[in-house]
XYZ file of C-alpha atoms in Angstrom:
560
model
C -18.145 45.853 -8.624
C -20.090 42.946 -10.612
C -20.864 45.224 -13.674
C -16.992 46.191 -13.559
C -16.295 42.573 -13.905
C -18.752 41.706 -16.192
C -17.724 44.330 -18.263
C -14.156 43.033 -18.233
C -14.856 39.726 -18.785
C -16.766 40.977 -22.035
C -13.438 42.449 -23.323
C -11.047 39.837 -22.341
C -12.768 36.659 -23.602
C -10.003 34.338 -23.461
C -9.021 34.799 -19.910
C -12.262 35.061 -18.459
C -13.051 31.507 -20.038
C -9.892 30.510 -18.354
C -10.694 31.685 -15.112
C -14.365 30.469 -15.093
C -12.996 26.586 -15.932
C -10.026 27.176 -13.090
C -12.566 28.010 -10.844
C -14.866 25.233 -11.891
C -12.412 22.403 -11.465
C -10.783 23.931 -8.052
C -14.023 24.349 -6.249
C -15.593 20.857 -8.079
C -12.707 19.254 -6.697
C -12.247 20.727 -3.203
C -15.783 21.557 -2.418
C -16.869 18.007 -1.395
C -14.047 17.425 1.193
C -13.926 20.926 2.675
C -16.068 19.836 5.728
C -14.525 17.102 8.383
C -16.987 14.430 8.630
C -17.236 13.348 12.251
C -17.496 9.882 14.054
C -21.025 8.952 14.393
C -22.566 7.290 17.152
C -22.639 3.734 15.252
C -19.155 4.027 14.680
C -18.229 5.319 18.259
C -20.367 2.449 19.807
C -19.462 -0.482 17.696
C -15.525 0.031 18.441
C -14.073 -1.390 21.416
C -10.520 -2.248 22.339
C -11.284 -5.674 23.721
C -12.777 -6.297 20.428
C -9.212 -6.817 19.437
C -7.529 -9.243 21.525
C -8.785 -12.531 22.035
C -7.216 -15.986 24.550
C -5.148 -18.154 22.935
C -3.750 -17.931 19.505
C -5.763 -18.666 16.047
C -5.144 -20.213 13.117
C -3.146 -17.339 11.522
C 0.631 -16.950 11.581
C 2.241 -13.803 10.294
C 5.892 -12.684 9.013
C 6.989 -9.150 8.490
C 7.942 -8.085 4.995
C 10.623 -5.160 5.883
C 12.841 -4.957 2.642
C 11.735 -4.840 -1.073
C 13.259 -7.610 -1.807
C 11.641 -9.637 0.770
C 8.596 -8.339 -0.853
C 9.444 -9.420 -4.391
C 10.405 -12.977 -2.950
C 6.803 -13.676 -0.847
C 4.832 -12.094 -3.924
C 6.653 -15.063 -6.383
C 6.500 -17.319 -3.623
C 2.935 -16.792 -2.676
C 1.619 -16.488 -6.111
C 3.084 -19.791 -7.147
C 0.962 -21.432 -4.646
C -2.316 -19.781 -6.672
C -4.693 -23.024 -7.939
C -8.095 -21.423 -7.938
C -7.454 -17.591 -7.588
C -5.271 -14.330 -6.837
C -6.206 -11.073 -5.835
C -4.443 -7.933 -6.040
C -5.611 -4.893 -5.467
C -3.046 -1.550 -5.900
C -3.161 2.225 -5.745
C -0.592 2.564 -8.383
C 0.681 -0.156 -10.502
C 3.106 0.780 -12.827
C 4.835 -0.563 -15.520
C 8.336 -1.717 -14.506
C 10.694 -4.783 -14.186
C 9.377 -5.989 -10.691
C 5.206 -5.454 -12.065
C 6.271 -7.067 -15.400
C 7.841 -10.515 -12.952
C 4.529 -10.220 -11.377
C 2.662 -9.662 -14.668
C 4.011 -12.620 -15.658
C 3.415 -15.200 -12.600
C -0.545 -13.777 -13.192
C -0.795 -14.634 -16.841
C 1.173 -17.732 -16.127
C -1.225 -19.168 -13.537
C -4.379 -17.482 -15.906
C -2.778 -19.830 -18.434
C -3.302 -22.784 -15.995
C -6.780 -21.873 -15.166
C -6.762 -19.698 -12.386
C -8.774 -16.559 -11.709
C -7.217 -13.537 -11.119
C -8.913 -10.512 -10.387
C -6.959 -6.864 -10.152
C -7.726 -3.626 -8.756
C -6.452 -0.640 -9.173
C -7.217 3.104 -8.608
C -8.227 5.710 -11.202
C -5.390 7.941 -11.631
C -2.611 5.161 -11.734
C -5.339 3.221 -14.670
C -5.591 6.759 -16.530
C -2.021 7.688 -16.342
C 0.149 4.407 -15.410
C -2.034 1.492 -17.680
C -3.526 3.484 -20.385
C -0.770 3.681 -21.718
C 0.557 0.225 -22.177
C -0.426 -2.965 -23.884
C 0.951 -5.062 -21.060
C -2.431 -4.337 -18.825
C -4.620 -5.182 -22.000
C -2.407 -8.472 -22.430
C -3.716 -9.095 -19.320
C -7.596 -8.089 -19.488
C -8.308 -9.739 -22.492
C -7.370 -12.793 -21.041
C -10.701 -14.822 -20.123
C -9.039 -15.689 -16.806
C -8.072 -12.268 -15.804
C -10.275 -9.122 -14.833
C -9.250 -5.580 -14.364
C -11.134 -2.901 -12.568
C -10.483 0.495 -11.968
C -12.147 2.058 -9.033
C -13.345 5.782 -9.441
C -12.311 6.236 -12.991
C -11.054 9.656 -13.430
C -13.065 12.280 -15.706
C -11.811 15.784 -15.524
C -15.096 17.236 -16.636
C -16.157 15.463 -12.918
C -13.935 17.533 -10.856
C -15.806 16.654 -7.756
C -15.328 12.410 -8.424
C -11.735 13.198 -8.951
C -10.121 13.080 -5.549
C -11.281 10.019 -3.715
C -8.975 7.540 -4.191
C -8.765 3.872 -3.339
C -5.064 3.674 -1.501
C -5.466 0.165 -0.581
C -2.654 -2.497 -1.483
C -3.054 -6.153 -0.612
C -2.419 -10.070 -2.245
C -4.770 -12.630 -1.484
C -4.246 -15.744 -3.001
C -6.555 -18.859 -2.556
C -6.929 -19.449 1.034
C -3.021 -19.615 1.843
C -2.479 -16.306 3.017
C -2.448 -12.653 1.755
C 0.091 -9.786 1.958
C -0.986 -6.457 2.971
C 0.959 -2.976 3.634
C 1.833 0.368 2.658
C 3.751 -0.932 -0.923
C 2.340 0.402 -4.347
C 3.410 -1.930 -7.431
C 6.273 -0.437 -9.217
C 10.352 -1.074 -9.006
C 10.404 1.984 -6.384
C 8.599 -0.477 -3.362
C 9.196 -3.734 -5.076
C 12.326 -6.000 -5.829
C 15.868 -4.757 -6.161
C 16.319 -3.881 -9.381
C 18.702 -0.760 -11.303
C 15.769 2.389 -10.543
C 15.817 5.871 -10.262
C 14.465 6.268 -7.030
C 13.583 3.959 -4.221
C 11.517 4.435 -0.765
C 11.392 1.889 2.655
C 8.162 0.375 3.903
C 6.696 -2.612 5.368
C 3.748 -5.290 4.552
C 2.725 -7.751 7.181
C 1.831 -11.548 5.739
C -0.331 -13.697 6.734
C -0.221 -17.485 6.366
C -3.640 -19.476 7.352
C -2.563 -22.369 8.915
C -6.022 -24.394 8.385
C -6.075 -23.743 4.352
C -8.239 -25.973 2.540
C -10.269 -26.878 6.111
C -13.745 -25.613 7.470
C -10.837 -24.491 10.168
C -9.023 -22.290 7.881
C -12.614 -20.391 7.329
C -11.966 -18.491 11.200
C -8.929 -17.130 8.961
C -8.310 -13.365 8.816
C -7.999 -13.700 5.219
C -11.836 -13.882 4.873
C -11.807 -10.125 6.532
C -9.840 -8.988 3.224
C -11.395 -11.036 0.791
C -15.012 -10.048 2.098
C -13.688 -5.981 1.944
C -12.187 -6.552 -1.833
C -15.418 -8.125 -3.025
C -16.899 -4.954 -1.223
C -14.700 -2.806 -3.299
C -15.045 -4.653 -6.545
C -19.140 -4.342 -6.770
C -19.583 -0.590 -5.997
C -20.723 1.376 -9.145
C -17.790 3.167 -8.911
C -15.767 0.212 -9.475
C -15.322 -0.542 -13.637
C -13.844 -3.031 -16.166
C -10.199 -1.984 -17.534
C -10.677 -2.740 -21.599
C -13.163 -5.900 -20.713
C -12.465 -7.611 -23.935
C -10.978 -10.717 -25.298
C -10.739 -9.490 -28.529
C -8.049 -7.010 -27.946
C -5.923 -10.095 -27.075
C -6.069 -10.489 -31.194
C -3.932 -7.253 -31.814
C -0.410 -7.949 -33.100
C 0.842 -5.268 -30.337
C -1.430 -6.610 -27.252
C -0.191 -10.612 -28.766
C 3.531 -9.344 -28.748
C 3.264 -8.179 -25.130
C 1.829 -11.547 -23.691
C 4.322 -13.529 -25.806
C 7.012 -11.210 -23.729
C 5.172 -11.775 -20.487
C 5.020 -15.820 -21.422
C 8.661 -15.553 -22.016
C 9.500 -14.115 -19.214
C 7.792 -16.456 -16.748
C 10.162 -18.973 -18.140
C 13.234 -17.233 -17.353
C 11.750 -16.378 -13.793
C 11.255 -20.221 -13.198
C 14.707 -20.722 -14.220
C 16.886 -18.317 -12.095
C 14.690 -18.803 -9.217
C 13.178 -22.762 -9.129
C 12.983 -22.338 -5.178
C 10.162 -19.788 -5.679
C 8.786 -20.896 -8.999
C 7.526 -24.188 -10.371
C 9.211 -24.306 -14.090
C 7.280 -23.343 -17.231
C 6.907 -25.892 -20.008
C 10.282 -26.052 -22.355
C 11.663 -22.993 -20.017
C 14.758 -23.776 -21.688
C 13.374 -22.455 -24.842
C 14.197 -18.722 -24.094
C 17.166 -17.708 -25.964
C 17.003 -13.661 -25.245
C 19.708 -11.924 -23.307
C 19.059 -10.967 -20.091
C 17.796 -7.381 -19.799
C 16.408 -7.636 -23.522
C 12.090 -8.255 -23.840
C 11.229 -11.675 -22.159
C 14.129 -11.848 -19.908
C 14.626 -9.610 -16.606
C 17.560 -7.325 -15.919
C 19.739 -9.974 -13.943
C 20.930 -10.580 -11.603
C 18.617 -8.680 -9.106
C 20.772 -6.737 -6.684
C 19.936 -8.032 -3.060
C 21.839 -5.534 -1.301
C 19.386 -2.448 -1.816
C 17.364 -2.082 1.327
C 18.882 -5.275 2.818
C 21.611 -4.481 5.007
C 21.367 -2.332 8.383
C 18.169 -4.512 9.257
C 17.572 -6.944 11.937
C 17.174 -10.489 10.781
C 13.808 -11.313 11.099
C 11.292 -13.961 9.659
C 11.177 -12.879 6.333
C 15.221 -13.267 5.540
C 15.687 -16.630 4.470
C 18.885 -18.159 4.617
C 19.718 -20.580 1.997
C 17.057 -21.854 0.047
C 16.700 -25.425 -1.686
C 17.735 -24.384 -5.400
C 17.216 -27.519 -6.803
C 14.978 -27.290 -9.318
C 11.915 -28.805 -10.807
C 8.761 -29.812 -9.750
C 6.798 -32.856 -8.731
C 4.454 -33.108 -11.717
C 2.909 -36.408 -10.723
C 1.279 -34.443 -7.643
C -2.516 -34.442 -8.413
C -4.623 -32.175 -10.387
C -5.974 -28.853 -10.430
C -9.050 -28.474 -7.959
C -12.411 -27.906 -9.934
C -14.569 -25.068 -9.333
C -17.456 -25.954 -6.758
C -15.434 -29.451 -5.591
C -16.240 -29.953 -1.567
C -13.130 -28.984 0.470
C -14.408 -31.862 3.099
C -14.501 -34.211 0.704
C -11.640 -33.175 -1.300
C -7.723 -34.949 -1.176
C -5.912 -33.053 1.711
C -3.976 -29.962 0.637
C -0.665 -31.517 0.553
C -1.749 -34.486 -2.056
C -2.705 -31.548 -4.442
C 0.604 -29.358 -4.352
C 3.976 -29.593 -6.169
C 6.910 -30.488 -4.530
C 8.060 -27.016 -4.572
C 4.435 -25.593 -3.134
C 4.916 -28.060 -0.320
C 8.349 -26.388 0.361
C 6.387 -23.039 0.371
C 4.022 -24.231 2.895
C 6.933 -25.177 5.278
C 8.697 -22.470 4.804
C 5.537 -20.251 5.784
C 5.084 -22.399 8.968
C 8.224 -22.440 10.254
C 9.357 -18.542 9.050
C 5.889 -16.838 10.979
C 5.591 -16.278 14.165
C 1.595 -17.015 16.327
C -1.279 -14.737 16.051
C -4.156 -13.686 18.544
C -6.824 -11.867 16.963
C -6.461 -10.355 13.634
C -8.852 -7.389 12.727
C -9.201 -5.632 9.627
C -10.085 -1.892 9.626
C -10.963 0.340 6.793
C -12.383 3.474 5.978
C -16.091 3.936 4.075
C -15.038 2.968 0.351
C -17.372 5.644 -1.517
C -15.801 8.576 -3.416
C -16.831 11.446 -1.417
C -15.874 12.829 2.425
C -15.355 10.380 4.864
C -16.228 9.450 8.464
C -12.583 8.890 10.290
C -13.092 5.183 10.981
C -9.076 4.461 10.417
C -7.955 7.021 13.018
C -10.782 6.692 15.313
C -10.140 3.057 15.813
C -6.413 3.502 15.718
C -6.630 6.172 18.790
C -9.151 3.902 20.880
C -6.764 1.716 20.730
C -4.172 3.736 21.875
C -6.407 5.607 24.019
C -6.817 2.040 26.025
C -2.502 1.814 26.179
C -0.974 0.962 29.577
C 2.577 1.196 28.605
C 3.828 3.002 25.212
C 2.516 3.756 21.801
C 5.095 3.864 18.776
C 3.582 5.529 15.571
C 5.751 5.422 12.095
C 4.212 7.419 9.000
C 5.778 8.777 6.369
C 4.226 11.643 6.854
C 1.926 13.806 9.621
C -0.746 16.365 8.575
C -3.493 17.044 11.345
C -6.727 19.264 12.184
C -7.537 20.207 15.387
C -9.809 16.908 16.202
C -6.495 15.114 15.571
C -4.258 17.330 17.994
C -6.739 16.837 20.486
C -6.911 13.296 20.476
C -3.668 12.701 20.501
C -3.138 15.242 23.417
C -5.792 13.056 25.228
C -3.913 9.931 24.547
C -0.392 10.945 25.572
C -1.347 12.759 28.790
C -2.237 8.929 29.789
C 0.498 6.901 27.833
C 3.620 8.298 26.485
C 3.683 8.575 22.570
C 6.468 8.416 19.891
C 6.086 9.435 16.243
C 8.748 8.751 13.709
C 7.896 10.877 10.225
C 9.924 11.428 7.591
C 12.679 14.921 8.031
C 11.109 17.772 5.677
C 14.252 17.007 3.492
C 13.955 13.822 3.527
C 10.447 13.151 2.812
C 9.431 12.459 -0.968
C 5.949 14.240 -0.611
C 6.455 17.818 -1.701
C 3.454 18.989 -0.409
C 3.508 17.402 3.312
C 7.434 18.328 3.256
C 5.440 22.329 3.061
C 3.078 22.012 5.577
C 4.641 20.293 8.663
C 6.914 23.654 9.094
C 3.733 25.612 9.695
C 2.411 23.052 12.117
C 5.436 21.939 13.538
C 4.536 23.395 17.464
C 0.765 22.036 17.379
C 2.636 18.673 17.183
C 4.784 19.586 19.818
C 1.793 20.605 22.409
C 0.413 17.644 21.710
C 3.323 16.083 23.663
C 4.347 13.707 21.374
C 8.128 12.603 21.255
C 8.537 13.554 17.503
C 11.572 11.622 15.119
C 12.279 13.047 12.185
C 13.720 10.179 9.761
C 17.297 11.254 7.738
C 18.040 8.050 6.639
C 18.613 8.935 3.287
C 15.969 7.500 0.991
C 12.550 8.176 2.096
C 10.474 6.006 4.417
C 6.833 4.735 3.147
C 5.664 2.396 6.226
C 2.693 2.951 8.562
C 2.965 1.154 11.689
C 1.713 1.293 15.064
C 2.441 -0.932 18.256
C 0.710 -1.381 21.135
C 2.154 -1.713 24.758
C 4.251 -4.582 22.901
C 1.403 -6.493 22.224
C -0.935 -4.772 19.715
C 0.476 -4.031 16.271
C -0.739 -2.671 13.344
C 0.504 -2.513 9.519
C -1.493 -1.151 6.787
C -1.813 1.747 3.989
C -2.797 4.579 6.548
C -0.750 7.649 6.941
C -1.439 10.341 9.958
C -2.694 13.093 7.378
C -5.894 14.409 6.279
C -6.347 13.072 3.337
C -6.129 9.342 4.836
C -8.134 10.142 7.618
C -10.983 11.543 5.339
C -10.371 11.499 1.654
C -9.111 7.747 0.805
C -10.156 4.617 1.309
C -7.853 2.976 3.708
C -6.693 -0.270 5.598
C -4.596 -1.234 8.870
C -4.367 -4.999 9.855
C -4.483 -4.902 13.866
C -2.843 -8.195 15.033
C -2.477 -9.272 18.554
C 1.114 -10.884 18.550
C 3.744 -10.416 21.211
C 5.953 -12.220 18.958
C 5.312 -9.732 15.996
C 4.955 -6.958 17.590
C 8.637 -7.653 19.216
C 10.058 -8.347 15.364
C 8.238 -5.073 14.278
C 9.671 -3.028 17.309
C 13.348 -4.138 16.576
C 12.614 -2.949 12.530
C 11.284 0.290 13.445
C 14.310 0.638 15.946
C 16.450 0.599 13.357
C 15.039 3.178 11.536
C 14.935 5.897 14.551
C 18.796 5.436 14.724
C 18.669 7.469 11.765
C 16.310 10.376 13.425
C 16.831 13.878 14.656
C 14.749 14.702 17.804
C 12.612 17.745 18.066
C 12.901 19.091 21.302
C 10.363 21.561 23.242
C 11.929 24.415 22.428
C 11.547 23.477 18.417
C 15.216 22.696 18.154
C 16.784 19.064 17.683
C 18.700 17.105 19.001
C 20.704 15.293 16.443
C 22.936 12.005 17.076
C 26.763 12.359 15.441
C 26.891 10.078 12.751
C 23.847 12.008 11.178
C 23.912 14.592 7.821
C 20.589 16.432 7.188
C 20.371 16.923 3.585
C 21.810 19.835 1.863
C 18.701 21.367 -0.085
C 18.890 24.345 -2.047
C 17.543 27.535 -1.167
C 14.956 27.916 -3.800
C 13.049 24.997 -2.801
C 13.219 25.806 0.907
C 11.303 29.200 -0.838
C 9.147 27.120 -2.600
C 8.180 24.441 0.520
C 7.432 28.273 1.840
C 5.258 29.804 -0.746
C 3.769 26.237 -1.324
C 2.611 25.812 2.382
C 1.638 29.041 2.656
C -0.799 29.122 -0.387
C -2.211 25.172 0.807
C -2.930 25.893 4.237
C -7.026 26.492 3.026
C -6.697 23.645 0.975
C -4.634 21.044 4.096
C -7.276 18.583 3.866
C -5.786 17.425 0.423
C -3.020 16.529 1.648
């Protein structure tokens, strides 16, 4: 048999070199992840469910971002508060009207002396920000760094799947916002776009800013795992060089950027402090410098619950308080420093009010996150996640967009709900946006059901993004993780677990809203499906091709 292929491999050249580099890449890339990793004994002892609640409340309040609006508004409104630093850190980052408004606000406050560091994942730098001058408009600013964690390189077929999946804004010590939203018009803002998906950030204000107080502050948590992140070898500069800022076509896209701050400030001064001579912008709207006004609110807006992060209506006056203090210097003594408020802008001031009165109280807020290396990972995110639901009295409610177990998974959570009933909202097989997951949950579809899990499938329409979890009413948790394999072992990941009543109540009512839309699988594998419901008329060749898909990925699952 081996001399018949060698022999045939000698007279067909071409497709034997073809084959040999197929087979190279598919087993380079899969070989690595093949084997589940499990929990070791470190990790098994050192988590606790009382390790997550604490008495009393801290110094952390918290607001739910549910719409993408809302999370276009706290980005501006959070961003504008920046005097010393902002942090982002994105799976995909795209350009796009909503990333060039928050392209913008960066080099605007880089212009003012502020440090902003971003981070962003391999594939999204290779295909999303290679491409275009507005990320090099950025990194060659002195102010601004780029990194791109696990840098893809074909010829490395094996470094090529673990991805970083986090997405998170920290900025100074005010508060950060941290979810399931990548940075493109389809999860952020309201703007004209081809396509759009639901999901859900959680942000979190720190009360004590600019106090030895406001150290006890959650916010340390993400800043301490970013700076994690942002050292590993794996973890490199995005065209490092000032420079590049000199090219005619890199100097034409910050001019744009620069331009369109100014417009921002204009059309919304309750979120932005003006630009100097804003008035100086004489494009049209839509045209380069200006956005595509006016911003249509109504997308993802209506059929929600009002919650904290809806405004009503908002001081427009514009103009800021200019008078108000000076920039802080680098290494200046917070104790010794003027308090907070003395330092701010009048509209900063209204940000900080608004963030006080428009969160709700926090108990104990505890970051957890998967190993951050490149390779197969111990399930830290789901083994915390299902000790904590493990430890449930009451109820557990699970949302993810999408579910893709092994058996370690079905057993778990067939441990879990034969103590604590268990609901689990994903997205319908037509109306998910994940081609691949949309072919595998038919196969798997009874495992899920003997794990006793109520399953919801989602048929709202557009396709839902978030990753929640809550807790007997009390424990919630918000974050980047989906219930699939490749979260649980492949990607870095995050879920903020905050100890709220309060929240978790607001976070309930949103995900409430959403399971109105949902069909019911019932024991038998049939649903039960409410009225005013239409499942999605797909065609039959792609009902073939979730078929001949799934079939052919069911060696290869943990991809996925």
């Amino acid at each position: 048999m081996i001399r018949r292929c060698i022999t045939w491999m000698k007279k067909h050249p071409v497709p034997s070199l073809f084959f040999l580099i197929l087979l190279y890449l598919v087993i380079g890339a899969t070989a690595p992840f093949c084997h589940y990793k499990p929990i070791s004994r470190e990790t098994n002892a050192a988590v606790s469910a009382a390790g997550f609640c604490q008495e009393g409340t801290s110094g952390d309040r918290a607001m739910i971002l549910e719409t993408n609006q809302s999370a276009w508004d706290e980005r501006m409104r959070l961003m504008n508060l920046a005097r010393e630093q902002i942090i982002l850190s994105t799976f995909d980052f795209r350009d796009g009207e909503s990333p060039r408004d928050l392209m913008a606000v960066m080099l605007h406050k880089a212009d003012q002396g502020v440090r902003v560091k971003i981070l962003v994942d391999g594939f999204s730098g290779l295909v999303r920000m290679e491409p275009s001058k507005l990320f090099r408009a950025l990194s060659s600013h002195p102010n601004i760094e780029i990194k791109i964690y696990n840098k893809m390189n074909p010829l490395l077929p094996w470094k090529t799947q673990g991805r970083m999946h986090d997405k998170y804004v920290i900025v100074d010590d005010y508060g950060y916002i941290l979810g399931g939203r990548n940075t493109f018009d389809y999860f952020i803002g309201s703007y004209p776009t081809d396509s759009r998906s639901h999901d859900r950030e959680v942000l979190v204000y720190n009360t004590g800013h600019g106090t030895d107080e406001g150290r006890d502050s959650s916010l340390y948590q993400v800043e301490d795992y970013f700076e994690k992140v942002w050292n590993l070898d794996v973890t490199v500069l995005f065209h490092d060089d000032e420079r590049t800022a000199a090219k005619a076509s890199v100097r034409n896209a910050a001019a744009m950027l620069r331009e369109r701050y100014k417009v921002l400030a204009m059309n919304y001064p309750e979120l932005l402090d003006d630009g100097e001579d804003s008035a100086g912008c004489s494009a049209l709207p839509g045209q380069p410098g200006c956005p595509a006004l006016p911003l249509d609110s109504s997308i993802n807006d209506d059929g929600y619950p009002a919650g904290p992060d809806r405004p009503g209506n908002a001081d427009k006056t514009a103009g800021t308080d200019k008078t108000a203090g000076t920039d802080k210097t680098a290494g200046t003594d917070k104790a010794d420093a003027a308090p907070p408020s003395l330092l701010l802008t009048a509209n900063q001031s209204r940000a900080l009010d608004y963030y006080q009165t428009s969160t709700v109280p926090t108990g104990k807020i505890t970051l957890v996150s998967n190993p951050t290396g490149i390779y197969a990972k111990e399930p830290v995110v789901f083994h915390t996640m299902s000790v904590l639901m493990k430890n449930a009295k009451e109820s557990v409610l699970i949302h993810t967009p999408y579910a893709i177990f092994n058996d370690y998974m079905y057993e778990t959570m067939k441990e879990i709900t034969d103590r604590t009933p268990v609901t689990m909202m994903i997205n319908s097989v037509e109306n998910g946006d994940n081609f691949f997951a949309s072919s595998d949950y038919p196969f798997h579809r009874d495992a899920f059901l003997d794990t006793g899990m109520e399953i919801l499938e989602y048929d709202g329409g557009l396709s839902y993004h978030g990753k929640s979890l809550v807790i007997d009413h009390e424990l919630c948790a918000v974050g980047s993780y989906n219930f699939d394999l490749r979260s649980t072992y492949m990607d870095t990941e995050l879920m903020l677990v905050i100890q709220s009543p309060e929240l978790a109540a607001l976070l309930e009512e949103y995900m409430a809203s959403y399971q109105e839309d949902c069909r019911r699988l019932l024991p038998d594998g049939t649903y039960e499906i409410p009225e005013h419901l239409i499942i999605a008329d797909v065609p039959v060749y792609k009902r073939i091709a979730w078929k001949a898909v799934g079939f052919v990925m069911q060696p290869f699952r943990f991809l996925i």
